mmCIF file of C-alpha atoms in Angstrom:
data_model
loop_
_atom_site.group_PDB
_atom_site.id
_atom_site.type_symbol
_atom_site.label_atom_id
_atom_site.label_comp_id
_atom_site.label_asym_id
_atom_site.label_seq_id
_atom_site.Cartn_x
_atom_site.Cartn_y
_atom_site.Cartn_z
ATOM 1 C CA UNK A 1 -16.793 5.247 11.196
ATOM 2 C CA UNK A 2 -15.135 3.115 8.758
ATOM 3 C CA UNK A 3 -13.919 5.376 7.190
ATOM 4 C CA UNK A 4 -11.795 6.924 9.371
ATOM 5 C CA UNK A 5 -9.042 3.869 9.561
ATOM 6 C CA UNK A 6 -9.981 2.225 6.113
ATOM 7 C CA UNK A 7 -9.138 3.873 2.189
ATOM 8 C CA UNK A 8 -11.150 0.883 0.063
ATOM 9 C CA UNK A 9 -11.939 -2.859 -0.504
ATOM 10 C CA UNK A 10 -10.527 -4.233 -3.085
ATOM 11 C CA UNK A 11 -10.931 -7.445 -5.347
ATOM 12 C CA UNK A 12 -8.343 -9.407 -7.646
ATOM 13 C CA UNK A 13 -8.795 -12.135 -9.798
ATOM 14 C CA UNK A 14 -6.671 -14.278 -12.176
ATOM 15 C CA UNK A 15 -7.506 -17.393 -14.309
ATOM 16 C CA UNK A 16 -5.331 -19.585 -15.673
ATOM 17 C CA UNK A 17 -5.794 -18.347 -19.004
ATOM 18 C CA UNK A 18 -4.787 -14.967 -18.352
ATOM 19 C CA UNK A 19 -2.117 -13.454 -19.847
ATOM 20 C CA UNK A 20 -0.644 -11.015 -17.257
ATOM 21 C CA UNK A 21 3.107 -9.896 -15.808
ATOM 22 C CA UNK A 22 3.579 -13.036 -13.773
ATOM 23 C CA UNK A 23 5.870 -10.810 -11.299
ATOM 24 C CA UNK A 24 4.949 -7.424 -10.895
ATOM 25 C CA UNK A 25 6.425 -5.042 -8.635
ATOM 26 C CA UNK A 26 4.480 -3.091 -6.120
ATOM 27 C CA UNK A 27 6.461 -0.027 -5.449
ATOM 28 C CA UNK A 28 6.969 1.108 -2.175
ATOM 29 C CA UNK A 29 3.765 1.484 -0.311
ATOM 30 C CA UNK A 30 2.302 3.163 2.845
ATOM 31 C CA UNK A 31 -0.679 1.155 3.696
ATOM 32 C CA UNK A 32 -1.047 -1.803 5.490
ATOM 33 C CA UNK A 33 -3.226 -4.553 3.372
ATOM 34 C CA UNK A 34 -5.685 -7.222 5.137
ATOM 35 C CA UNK A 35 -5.804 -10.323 2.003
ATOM 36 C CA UNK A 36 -8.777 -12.561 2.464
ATOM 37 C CA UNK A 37 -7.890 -15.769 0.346
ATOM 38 C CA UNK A 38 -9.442 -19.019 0.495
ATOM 39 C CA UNK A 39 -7.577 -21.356 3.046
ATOM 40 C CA UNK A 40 -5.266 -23.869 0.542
ATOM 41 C CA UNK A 41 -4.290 -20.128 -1.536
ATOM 42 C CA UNK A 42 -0.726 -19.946 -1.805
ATOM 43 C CA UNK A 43 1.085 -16.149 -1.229
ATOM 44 C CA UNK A 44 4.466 -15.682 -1.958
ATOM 45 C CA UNK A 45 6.306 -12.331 -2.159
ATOM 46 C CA UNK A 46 10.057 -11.142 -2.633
ATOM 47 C CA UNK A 47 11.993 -7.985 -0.920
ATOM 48 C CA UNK A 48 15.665 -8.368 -2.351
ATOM 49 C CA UNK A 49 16.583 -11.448 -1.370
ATOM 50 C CA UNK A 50 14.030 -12.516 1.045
ATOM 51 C CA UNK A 51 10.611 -14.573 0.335
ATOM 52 C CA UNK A 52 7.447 -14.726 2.415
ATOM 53 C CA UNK A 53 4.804 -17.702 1.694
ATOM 54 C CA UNK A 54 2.007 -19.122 3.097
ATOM 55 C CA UNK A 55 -1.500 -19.736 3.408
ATOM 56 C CA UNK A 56 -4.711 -18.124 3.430
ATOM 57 C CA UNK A 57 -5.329 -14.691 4.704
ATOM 58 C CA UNK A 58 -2.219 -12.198 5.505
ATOM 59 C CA UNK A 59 -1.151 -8.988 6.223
ATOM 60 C CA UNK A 60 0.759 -7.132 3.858
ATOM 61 C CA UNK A 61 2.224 -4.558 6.161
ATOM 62 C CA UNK A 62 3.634 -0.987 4.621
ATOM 63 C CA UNK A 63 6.823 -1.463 2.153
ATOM 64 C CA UNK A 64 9.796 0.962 1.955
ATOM 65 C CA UNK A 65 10.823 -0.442 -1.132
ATOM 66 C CA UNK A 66 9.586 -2.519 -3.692
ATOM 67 C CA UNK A 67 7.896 -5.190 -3.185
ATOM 68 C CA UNK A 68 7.827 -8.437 -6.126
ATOM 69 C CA UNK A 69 4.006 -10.116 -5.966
ATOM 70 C CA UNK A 70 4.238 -14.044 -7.835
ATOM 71 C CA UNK A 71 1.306 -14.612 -9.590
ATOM 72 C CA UNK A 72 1.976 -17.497 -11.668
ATOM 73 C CA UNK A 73 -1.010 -19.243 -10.408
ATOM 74 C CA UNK A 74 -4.457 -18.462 -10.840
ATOM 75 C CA UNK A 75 -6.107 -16.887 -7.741
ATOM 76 C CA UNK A 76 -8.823 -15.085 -5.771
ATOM 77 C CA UNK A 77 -8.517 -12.437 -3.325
ATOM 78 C CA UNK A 78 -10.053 -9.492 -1.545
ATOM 79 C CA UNK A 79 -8.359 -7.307 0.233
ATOM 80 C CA UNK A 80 -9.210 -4.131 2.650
ATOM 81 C CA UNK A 81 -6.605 -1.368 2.543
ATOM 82 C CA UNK A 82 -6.108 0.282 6.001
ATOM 83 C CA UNK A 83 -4.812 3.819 6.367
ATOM 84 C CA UNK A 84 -1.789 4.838 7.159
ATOM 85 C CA UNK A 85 -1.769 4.377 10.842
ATOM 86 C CA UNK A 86 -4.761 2.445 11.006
ATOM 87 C CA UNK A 87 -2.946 -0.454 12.939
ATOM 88 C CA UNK A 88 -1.822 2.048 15.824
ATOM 89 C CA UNK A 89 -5.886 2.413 16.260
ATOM 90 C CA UNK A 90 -6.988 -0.694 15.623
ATOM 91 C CA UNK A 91 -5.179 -2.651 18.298
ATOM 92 C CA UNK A 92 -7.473 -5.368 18.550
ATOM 93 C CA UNK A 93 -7.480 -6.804 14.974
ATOM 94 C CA UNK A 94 -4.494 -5.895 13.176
ATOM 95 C CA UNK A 95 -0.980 -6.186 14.813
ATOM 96 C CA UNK A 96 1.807 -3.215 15.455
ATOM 97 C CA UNK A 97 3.140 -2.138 12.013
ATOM 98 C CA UNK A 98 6.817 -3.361 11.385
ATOM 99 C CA UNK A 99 7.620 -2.254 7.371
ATOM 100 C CA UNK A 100 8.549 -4.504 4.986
ATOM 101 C CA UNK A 101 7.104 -7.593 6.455
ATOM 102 C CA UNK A 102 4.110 -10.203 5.720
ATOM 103 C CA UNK A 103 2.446 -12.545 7.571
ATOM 104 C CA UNK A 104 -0.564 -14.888 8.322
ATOM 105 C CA UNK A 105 -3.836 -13.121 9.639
ATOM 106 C CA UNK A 106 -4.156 -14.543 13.601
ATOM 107 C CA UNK A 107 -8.381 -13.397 13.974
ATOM 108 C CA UNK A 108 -8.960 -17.048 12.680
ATOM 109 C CA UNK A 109 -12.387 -16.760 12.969
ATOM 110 C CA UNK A 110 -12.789 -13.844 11.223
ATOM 111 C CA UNK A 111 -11.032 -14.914 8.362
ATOM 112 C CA UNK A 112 -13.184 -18.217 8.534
ATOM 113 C CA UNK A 113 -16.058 -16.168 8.389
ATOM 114 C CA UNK A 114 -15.166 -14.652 5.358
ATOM 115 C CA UNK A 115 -14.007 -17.526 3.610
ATOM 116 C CA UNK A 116 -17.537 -18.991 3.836
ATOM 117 C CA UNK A 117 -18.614 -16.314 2.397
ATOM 118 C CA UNK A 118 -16.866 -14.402 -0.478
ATOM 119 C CA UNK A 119 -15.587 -17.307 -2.252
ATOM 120 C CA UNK A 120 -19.020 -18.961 -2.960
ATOM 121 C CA UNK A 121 -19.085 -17.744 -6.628
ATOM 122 C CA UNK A 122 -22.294 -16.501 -6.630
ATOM 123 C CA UNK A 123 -22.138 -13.535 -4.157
ATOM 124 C CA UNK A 124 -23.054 -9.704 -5.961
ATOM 125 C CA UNK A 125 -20.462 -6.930 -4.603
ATOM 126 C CA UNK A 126 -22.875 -5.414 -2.606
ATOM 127 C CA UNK A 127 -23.210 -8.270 -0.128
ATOM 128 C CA UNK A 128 -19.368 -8.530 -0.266
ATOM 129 C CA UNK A 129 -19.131 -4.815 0.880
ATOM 130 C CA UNK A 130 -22.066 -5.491 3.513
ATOM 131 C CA UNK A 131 -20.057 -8.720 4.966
ATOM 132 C CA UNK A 132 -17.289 -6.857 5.238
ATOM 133 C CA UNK A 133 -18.223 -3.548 6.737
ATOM 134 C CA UNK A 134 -20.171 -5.785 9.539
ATOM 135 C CA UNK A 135 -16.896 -7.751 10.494
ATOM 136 C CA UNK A 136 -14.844 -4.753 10.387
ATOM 137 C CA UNK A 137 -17.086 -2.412 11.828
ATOM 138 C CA UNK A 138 -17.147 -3.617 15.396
ATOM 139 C CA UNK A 139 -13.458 -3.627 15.708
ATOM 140 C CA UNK A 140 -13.631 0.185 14.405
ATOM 141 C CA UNK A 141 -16.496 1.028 17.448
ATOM 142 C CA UNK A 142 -14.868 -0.119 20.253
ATOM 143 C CA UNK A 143 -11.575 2.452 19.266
ATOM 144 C CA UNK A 144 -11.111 5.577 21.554
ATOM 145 C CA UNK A 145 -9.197 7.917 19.042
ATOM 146 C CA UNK A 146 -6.510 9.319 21.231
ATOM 147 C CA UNK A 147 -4.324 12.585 20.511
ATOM 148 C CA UNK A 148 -1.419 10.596 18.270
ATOM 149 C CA UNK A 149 -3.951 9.391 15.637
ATOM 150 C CA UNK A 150 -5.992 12.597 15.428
ATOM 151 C CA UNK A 151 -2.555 14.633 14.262
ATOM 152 C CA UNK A 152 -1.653 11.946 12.221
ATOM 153 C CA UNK A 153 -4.861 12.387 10.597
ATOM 154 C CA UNK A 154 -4.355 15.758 10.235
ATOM 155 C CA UNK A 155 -0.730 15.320 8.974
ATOM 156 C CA UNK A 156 -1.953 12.879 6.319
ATOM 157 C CA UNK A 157 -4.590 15.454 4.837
ATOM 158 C CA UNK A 158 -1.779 17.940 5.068
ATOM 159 C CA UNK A 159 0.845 15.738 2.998
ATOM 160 C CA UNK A 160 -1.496 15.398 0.311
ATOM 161 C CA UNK A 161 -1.369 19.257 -0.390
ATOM 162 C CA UNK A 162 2.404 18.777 -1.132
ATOM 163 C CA UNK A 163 3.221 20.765 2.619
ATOM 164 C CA UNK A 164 6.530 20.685 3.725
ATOM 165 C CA UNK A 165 7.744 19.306 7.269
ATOM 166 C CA UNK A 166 8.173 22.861 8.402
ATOM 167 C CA UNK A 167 4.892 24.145 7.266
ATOM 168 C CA UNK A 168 2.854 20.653 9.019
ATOM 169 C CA UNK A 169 4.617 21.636 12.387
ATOM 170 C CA UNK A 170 3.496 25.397 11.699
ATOM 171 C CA UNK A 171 0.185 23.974 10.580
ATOM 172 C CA UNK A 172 -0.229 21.489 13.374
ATOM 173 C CA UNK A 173 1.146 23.863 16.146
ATOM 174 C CA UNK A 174 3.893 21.587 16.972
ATOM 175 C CA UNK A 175 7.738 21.179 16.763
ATOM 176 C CA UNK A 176 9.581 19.086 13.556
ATOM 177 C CA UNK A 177 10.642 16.789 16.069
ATOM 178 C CA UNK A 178 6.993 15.894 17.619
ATOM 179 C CA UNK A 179 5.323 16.102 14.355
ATOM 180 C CA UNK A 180 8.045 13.204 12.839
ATOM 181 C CA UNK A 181 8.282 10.956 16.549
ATOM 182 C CA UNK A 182 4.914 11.118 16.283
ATOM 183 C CA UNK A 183 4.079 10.373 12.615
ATOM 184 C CA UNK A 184 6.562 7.290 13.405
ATOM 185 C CA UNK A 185 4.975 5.990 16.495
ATOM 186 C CA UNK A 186 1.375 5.836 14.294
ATOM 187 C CA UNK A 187 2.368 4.789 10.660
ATOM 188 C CA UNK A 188 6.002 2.718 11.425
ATOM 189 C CA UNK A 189 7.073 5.272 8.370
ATOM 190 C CA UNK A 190 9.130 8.750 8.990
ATOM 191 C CA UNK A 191 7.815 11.379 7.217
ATOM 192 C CA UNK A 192 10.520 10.916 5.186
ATOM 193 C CA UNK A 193 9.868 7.529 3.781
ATOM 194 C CA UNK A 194 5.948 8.875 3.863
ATOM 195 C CA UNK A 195 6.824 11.828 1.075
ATOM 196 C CA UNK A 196 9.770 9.933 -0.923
ATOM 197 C CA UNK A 197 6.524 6.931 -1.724
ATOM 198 C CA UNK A 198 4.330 9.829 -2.400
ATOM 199 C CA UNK A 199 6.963 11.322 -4.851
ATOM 200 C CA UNK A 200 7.701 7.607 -6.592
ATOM 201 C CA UNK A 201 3.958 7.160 -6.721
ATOM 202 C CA UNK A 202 3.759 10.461 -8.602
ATOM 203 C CA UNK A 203 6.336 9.886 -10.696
ATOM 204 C CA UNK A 204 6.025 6.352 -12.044
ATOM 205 C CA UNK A 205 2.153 7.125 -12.648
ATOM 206 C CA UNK A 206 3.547 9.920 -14.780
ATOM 207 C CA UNK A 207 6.096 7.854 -16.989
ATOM 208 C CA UNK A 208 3.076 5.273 -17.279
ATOM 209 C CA UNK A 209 0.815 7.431 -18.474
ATOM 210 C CA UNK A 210 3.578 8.771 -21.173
ATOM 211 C CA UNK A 211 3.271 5.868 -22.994
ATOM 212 C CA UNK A 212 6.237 4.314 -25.437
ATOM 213 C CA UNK A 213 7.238 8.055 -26.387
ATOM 214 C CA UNK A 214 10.813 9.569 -26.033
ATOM 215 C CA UNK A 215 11.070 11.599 -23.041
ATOM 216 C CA UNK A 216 13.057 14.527 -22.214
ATOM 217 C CA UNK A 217 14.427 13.053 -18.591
ATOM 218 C CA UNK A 218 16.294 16.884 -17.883
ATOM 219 C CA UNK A 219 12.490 17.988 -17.350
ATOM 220 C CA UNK A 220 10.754 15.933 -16.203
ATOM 221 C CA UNK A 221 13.648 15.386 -13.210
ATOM 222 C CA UNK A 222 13.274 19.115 -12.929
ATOM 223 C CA UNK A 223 8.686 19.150 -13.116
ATOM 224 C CA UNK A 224 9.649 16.492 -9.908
ATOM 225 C CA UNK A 225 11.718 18.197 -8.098
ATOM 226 C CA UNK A 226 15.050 16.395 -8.833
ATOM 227 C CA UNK A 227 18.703 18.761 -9.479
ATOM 228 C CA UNK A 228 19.701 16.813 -12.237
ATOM 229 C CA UNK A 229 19.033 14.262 -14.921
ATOM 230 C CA UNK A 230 21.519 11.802 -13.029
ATOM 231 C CA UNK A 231 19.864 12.091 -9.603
ATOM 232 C CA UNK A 232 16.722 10.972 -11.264
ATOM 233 C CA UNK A 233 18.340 7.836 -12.437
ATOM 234 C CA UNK A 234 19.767 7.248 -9.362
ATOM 235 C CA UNK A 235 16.798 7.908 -7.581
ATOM 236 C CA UNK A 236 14.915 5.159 -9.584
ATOM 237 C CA UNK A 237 17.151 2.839 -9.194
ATOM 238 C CA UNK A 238 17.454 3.200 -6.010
ATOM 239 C CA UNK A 239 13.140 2.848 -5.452
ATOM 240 C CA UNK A 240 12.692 0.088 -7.943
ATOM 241 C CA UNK A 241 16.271 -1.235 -9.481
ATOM 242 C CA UNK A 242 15.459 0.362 -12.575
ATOM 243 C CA UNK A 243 16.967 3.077 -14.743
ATOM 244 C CA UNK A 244 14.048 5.062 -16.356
ATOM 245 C CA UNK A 245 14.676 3.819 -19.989
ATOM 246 C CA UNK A 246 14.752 0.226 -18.543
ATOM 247 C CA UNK A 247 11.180 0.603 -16.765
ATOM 248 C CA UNK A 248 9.819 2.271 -19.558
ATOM 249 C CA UNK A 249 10.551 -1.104 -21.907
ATOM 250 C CA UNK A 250 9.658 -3.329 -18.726
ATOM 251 C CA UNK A 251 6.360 -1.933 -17.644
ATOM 252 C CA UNK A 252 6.226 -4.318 -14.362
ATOM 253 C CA UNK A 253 5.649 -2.233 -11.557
ATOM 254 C CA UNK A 254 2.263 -1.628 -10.025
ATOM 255 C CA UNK A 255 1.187 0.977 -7.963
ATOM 256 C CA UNK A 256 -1.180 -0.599 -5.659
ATOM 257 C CA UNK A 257 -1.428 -4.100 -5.240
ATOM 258 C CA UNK A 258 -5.036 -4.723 -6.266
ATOM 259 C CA UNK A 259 -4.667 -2.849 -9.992
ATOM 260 C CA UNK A 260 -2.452 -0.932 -12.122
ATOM 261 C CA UNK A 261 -2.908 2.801 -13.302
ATOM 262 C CA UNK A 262 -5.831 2.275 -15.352
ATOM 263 C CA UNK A 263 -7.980 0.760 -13.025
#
């Protein structure tokens, strides 16, 4: 059942010893995160040139452009990572999506719960997963799937195989038009934004994985689907603010906010 409306838990961790990028960037993202942080745990992220801090448990709501995490203090989180389109189900414990936006966790009690719990220092992951999965599960029983999720379902499984907009309405047996109102009304993301985060993701995993080595930037815009070495700049720093040469010697982007690409 959980499974259905939830991808993974998640757990992060940072001493004040640890030598890590300070501010990474998480690159535009289509999940919505639930953050379960002990109640005086200071959050503070940046979108251009807006900030959102606080307390405690938050929402981390889907991003259609990068995202800068502060990390300068030591911390210790867990997180749950919905599906896209999990909030359009789960009306009774996570709020409507609106992109680009954080804010504080309202089921009080919930996160209270958890607090208790997962911060004691001396809890194995299994009981973590177990506490978890019974506070979650509940929420996840009492949904009726209706008609909107079960295509975006479907849609989602079909996006992953690289399908075009044409071929998910063929696919789906429904017009462009329905398939994209209704990927909106479920994920807060047009199909659009959904496939230009899948590309990114795809891409800047790539370059990471290339190491310091010279690259050939004419093919690889061409292996990703780009006309021209220029569009792929512009394309990246459009996403991130980055020209490719200028990530490649920064390394500070993230592609999930729980871990980078080797974890």
């Amino acid at each position: 059942m959980l499974k259905q409306f939830i991808d993974c838990y998640w757990y992060l961790e940072k001493s004040s010893e640890d030598v890590v990028e300070l501010h990474p960037k998480l690159i535009a993202n289509p999940a919505m995160h639930l953050i379960i942080a002990g109640q005086e745990q200071p959050y503070l992220y940046s979108q251009d040139v807006s900030q959102s801090a606080g307390l405690g448990c938050h929402l981390l709501h889907p991003a259609s452009k990068s995202t800068q995490l502060h990390h300068s203090h030591a911390f210790s989180i867990i997180g749950v990572k919905f599906l896209p389109g999990a909030a359009f189900a789960l009306a009774g414990l996570l709020p409507q999506v609106v992109v680009n936006k954080v804010e504080d966790f309202n089921n009080k009690q919930m996160c209270l719960l958890l607090q208790a719990y997962l911060f004691k220092g001396d809890v194995e992951q299994q009981e973590v997963v177990r506490l978890l999965d019974e506070s979650l599960l509940p929420f996840c029983q009492q949904v009726s799937i209706n008609k909107h999720y079960q295509q975006n379902q479907h849609c989602l499984q079909l996006l992953a195989k690289n399908k075009t907009i044409k071929q998910l309405a063929e696919q789906l047996f429904c017009s462009k038009r329905t398939l994209e109102r209704n990927f909106l009304k479920v994920t807060g993301l047009t199909l659009k934004q959904y496939q230009t985060m899948q590309r990114l993701e795809l891409l800047v995993t790539y370059l990471y994985q290339q190491g310091q080595q010279k690259q050939n930037w004419a093919e690889i815009a061409a292996q990703f689907g780009f006309s021209d070495q220029p569009h792929l700049i512009r394309y990246l720093k459009q996403q991130i603010g980055l020209s490719p040469n200028n990530y490649l010697n920064q390394r500070d982007l993230t592609i999930d906010v729980y871990g980078d690409f080797e974890d």
